[in-house]
CSV table of C-alpha atoms in Angstrom, one decimal:
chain,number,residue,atom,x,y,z
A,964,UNK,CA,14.5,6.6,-27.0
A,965,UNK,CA,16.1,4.9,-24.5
A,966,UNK,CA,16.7,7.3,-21.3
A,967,UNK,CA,18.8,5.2,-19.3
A,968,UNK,CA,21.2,5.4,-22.1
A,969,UNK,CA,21.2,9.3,-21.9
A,970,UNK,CA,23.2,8.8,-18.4
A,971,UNK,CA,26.1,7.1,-20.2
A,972,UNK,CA,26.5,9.9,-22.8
A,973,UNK,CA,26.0,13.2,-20.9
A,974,UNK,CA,26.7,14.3,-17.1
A,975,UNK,CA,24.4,16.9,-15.6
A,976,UNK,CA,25.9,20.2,-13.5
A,977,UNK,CA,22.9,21.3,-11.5
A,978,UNK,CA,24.2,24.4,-10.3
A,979,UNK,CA,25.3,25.9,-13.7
A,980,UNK,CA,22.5,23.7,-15.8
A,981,UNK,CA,24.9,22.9,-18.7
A,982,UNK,CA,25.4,19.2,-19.9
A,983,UNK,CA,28.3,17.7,-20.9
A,984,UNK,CA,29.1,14.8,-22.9
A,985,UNK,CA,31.3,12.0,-21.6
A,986,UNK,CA,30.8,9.6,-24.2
A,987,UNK,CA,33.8,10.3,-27.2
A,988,UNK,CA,32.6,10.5,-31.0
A,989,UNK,CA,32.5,13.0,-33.8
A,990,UNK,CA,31.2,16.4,-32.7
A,991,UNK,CA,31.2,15.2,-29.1
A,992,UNK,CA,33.1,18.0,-27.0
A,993,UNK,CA,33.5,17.3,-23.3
A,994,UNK,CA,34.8,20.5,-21.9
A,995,UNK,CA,32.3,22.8,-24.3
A,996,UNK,CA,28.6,22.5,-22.8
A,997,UNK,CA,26.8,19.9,-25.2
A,998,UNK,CA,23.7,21.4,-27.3
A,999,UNK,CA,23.4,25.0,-29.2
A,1000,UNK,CA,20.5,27.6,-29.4
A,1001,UNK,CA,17.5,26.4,-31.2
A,1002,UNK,CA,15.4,29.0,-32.5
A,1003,UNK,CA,12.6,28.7,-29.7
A,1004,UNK,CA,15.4,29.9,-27.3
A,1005,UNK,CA,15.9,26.5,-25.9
A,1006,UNK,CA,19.0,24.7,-25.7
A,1007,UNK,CA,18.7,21.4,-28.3
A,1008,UNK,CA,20.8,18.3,-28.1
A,1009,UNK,CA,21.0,15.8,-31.0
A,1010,UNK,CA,21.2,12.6,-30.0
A,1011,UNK,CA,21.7,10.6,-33.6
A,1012,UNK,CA,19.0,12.0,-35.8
A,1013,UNK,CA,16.9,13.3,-32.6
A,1014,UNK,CA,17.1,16.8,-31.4
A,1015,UNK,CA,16.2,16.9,-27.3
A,1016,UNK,CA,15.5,19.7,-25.4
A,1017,UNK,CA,18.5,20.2,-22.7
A,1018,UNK,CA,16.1,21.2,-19.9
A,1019,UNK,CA,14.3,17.8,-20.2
A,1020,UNK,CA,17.2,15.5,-20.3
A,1021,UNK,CA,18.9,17.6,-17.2
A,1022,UNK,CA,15.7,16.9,-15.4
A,1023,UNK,CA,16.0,13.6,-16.2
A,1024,UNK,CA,19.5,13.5,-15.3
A,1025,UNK,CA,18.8,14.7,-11.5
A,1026,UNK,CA,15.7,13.1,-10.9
A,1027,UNK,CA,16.4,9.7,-12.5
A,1028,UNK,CA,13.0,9.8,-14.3
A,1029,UNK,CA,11.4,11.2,-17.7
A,1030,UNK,CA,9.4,14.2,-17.0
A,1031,UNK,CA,5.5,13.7,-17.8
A,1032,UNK,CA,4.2,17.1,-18.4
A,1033,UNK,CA,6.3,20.2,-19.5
A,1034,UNK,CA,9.4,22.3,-17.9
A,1035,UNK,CA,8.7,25.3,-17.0
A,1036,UNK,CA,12.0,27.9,-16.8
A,1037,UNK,CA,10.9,30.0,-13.5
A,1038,UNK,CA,13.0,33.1,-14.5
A,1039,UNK,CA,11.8,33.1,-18.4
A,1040,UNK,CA,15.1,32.1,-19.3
A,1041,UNK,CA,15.0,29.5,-22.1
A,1042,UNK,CA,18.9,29.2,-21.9
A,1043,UNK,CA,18.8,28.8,-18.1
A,1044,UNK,CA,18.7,24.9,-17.0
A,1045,UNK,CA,20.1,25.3,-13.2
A,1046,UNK,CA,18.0,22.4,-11.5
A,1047,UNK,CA,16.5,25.4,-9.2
A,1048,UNK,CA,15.1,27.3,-12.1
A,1049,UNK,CA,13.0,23.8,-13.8
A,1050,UNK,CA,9.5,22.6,-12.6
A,1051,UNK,CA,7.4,20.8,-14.4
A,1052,UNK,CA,4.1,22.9,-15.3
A,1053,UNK,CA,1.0,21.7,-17.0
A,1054,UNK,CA,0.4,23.6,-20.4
A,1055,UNK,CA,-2.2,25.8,-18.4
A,1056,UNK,CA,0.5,26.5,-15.8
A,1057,UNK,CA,3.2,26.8,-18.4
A,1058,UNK,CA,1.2,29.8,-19.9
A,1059,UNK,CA,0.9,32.0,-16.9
A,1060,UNK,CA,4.7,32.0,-16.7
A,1061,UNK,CA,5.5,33.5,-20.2
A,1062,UNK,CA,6.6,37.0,-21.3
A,1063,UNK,CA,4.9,40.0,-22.8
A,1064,UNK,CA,4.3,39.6,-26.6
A,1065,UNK,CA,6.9,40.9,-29.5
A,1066,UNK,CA,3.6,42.7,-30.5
A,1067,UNK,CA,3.3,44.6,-27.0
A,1068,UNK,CA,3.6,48.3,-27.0
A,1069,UNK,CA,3.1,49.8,-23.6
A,1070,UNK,CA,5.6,47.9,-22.3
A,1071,UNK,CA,3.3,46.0,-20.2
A,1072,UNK,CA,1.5,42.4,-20.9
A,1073,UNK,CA,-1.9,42.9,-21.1
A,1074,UNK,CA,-2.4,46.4,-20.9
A,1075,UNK,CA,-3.1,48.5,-23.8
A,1076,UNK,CA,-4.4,51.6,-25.5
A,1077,UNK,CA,-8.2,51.4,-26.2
A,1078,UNK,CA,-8.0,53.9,-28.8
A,1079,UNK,CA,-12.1,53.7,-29.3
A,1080,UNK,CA,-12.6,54.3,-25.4
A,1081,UNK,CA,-9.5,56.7,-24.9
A,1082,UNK,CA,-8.0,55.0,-22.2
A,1083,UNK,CA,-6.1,52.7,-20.5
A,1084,UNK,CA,-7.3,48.7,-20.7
A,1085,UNK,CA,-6.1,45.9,-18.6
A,1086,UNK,CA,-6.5,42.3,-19.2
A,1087,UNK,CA,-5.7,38.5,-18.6
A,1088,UNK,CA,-6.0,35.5,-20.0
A,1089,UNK,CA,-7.2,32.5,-17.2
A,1090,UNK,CA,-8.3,28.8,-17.8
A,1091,UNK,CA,-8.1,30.1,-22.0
A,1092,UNK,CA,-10.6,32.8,-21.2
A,1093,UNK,CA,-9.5,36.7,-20.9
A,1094,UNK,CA,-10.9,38.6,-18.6
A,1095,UNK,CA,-11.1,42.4,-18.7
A,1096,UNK,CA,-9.9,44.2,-15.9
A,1097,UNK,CA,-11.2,47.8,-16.5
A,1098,UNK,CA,-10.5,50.9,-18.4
A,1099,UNK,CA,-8.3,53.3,-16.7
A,1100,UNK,CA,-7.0,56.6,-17.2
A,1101,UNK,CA,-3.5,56.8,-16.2
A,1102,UNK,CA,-1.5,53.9,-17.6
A,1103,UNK,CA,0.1,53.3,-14.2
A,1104,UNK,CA,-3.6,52.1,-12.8
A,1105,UNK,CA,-4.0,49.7,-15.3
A,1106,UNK,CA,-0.9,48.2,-14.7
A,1107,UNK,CA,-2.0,47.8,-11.0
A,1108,UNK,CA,-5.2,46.3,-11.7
A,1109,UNK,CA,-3.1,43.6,-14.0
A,1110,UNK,CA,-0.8,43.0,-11.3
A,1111,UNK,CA,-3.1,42.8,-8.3
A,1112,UNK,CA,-4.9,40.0,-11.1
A,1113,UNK,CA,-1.5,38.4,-12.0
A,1114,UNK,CA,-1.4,37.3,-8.2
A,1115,UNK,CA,-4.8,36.2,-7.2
A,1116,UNK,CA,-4.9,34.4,-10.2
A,1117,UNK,CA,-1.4,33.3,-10.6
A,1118,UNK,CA,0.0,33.0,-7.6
A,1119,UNK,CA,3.3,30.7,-7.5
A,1120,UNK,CA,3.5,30.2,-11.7
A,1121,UNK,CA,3.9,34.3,-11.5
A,1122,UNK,CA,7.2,35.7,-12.9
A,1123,UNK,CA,8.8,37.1,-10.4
């Protein structure tokens, strides 16, 4: 694809992170914010037969180049492509910036019940490795121990 031709279809609003088509055709809506929901969460714009992820043309858009690794949505928000909430992230980086599972119970990512040990377990995932953090009683010290782990390890790609 040809990115300098995005800049003659859409323009970029940086502080509301929609994109909006200027060029006219069928299905081409200026005043509407171009794109809909895919079903990652992300915002998908079809440009003739191909389907582009909004964040990365609006980074493209306000930093007149193609981003070379991937964009990471600081808040979690898949929907949310306000220039202040996209940095690009390597996939390692990418992953310490994501959500707790649709699987999680306790309510907290990467803490569970050890039902063989009767208690509390914390854990996290680093460099595709996860390390185990302790068993705990209470539920609330395990969730310490993963936090106090979340920011030596994570640091800046935390969610805050």
């Amino acid at each position: 694809m040809n990115t300098n031709h995005l800049k003659e279809l859409f323009r970029y609003d940086p502080e509301t992170g929609f994109i909006y088509w200027i060029a006219k055709g069928k299905g081409k809506i200026k005043k509407k914010p171009a794109g809909s929901k895919l079903f990652s969460g992300y915002i998908g714009i079809c440009i003739g037969s191909k389907r582009i992820q909004a964040h990365r043309i609006a980074w493209f858009l306000h930093y007149g180049q193609w981003p070379d690794k991937q964009i990471d949505h600081i808040n979690g928000i898949r929907t949310d492509n306000r220039i202040v909430n996209l940095r690009l992230a390597t996939n390692s980086e990418n992953g310490k910036n994501h959500g707790k599972n649709k699987n999680n119970t306790s309510g907290y990512q990467g803490v569970y019940w050890d039902k063989a040990n009767v208690k509390w377990r914390a854990i996290i995932k680093f460099n595709n490795k996860s390390i185990s953090l302790g068993r705990y009683v209470l539920f609330d010290d395990a969730v310490k121990a993963k936090k106090e782990a979340e920011n030596k390890y994570f640091g800046e790609w935390l969610r805050k």
